[in-house]
XYZ file of C-alpha atoms in Angstrom:
145
model
C -5.715 -9.905 -37.149
C -3.270 -12.721 -36.071
C -0.500 -10.295 -35.486
C -2.747 -8.013 -33.449
C -3.664 -10.953 -31.205
C -0.047 -12.040 -30.868
C 0.964 -8.507 -29.882
C -2.029 -8.277 -27.372
C -1.038 -11.635 -25.981
C 2.558 -10.569 -25.624
C 1.707 -7.345 -23.866
C -0.621 -9.332 -21.430
C 2.127 -11.749 -20.452
C 4.683 -8.846 -20.048
C 2.228 -6.956 -17.845
C 1.596 -10.031 -15.739
C 5.317 -10.580 -15.322
C 5.930 -6.978 -14.290
C 3.031 -7.027 -11.831
C 4.277 -10.281 -10.367
C 7.756 -8.914 -9.823
C 6.434 -5.627 -8.438
C 4.398 -7.540 -6.104
C 7.414 -9.559 -4.851
C 9.494 -6.479 -4.592
C 6.877 -4.782 -2.613
C 6.485 -7.807 -0.198
C 10.246 -7.940 0.146
C 10.538 -4.315 1.001
C 7.687 -4.582 3.469
C 9.320 -7.704 5.057
C 12.541 -5.812 5.428
C 10.861 -2.811 7.018
C 8.970 -5.073 9.583
C 12.117 -6.926 10.322
C 14.052 -3.758 11.013
C 11.236 -2.424 13.270
C 10.996 -5.613 15.206
C 14.733 -6.108 15.457
C 14.994 -2.726 17.090
C 12.953 -4.086 19.989
C 15.000 -7.291 20.563
C 15.901 -9.103 22.665
C 12.482 -9.242 24.267
C 10.862 -11.641 26.698
C 8.444 -14.067 25.056
C 7.057 -16.392 27.733
C 8.506 -17.385 31.078
C 12.194 -17.922 30.388
C 11.854 -17.792 26.548
C 13.363 -14.887 24.749
C 12.708 -13.512 21.226
C 16.251 -12.802 20.256
C 16.201 -12.171 16.502
C 14.128 -11.582 13.437
C 15.225 -12.507 9.974
C 13.724 -12.422 6.454
C 14.021 -15.749 4.585
C 12.480 -15.508 1.126
C 8.862 -14.472 1.811
C 9.073 -15.404 5.548
C 9.478 -13.150 8.491
C 11.199 -15.471 11.051
C 11.192 -14.665 14.659
C 13.754 -16.885 16.602
C 12.727 -17.592 20.085
C 15.343 -19.221 22.382
C 14.900 -21.371 25.417
C 18.016 -20.852 27.504
C 17.772 -24.183 29.236
C 15.709 -26.426 27.132
C 16.677 -29.503 25.039
C 14.982 -29.723 21.734
C 15.420 -33.481 21.307
C 14.090 -34.338 24.724
C 11.233 -31.871 24.483
C 10.108 -33.299 21.021
C 9.821 -36.739 22.710
C 8.024 -35.447 25.842
C 4.300 -36.184 26.355
C 2.324 -33.116 25.627
C 4.564 -31.808 22.942
C 1.994 -31.828 20.221
C -0.261 -29.838 22.464
C 2.419 -27.368 23.082
C 2.976 -26.990 19.381
C -0.814 -26.585 18.744
C -1.081 -23.901 21.361
C 1.794 -21.985 19.860
C 0.172 -22.237 16.441
C -2.996 -20.699 17.791
C -0.852 -17.989 19.386
C 0.436 -16.931 16.060
C -2.657 -14.805 15.598
C -1.335 -12.478 18.372
C 1.249 -11.289 15.787
C -1.741 -9.942 13.503
C -2.266 -7.020 16.098
C 1.338 -5.831 15.921
C 1.661 -2.455 14.110
C 4.903 -3.797 12.533
C 2.927 -6.662 11.001
C -0.018 -4.516 9.433
C 1.948 -3.630 6.327
C 2.236 -7.362 5.473
C -1.416 -8.313 5.705
C -2.103 -7.921 2.165
C 0.983 -9.623 0.918
C 2.316 -13.169 0.365
C 4.364 -12.892 3.570
C 4.383 -15.846 6.002
C 5.052 -15.083 9.718
C 7.134 -17.666 11.448
C 8.030 -18.302 15.131
C 11.059 -20.694 15.295
C 11.770 -22.154 18.683
C 15.411 -23.170 19.383
C 17.365 -24.449 22.284
C 20.639 -23.049 23.553
C 22.584 -25.104 20.872
C 20.303 -23.727 18.080
C 18.557 -27.130 17.692
C 14.999 -26.509 16.761
C 12.091 -27.405 18.866
C 9.609 -26.535 15.955
C 8.497 -23.796 13.731
C 4.903 -22.429 13.532
C 3.722 -20.487 10.587
C 0.948 -18.135 9.673
C 0.392 -16.607 6.234
C -0.107 -12.890 6.957
C -3.212 -12.861 4.820
C -4.821 -15.271 7.307
C -4.938 -12.534 9.885
C -8.224 -11.320 8.347
C -9.910 -14.620 9.028
C -8.756 -16.023 12.429
C -10.157 -19.250 13.637
C -12.659 -19.148 16.458
C -10.061 -20.509 18.879
C -7.400 -17.964 18.120
C -6.369 -15.552 20.947
C -8.353 -12.286 21.134
C -6.572 -9.390 19.508
C -6.389 -6.112 21.546
């Protein structure tokens, strides 16, 4: 009886490990597909003079790099209203949920990231949204088309 329990326990652990790695592989493959599809459309205007110039996969994160051609990250982080700007960009993350390239990520552990940088690659800030959160946007999130 004890041997049967040990065998069953070993099988359950092995199954859990396989399923965990299969999920990671699936998320990774979906991230790479989304990255390739979005990269094919870049560079693309983001807002005013900001440009989405690249998209990368970093672990389970899909990172979209948005460049300000004339901004200075250090000065901007010290400016009045910086926190409001960052909060606004955090709410705007829900706009990504409507993109067809993002749809395959919605049931994965992927995290969507917008990274804002200045001309010297100094970061203004990152905003993140777990792809799963697309199914439950907050009341103040931008309307999805």
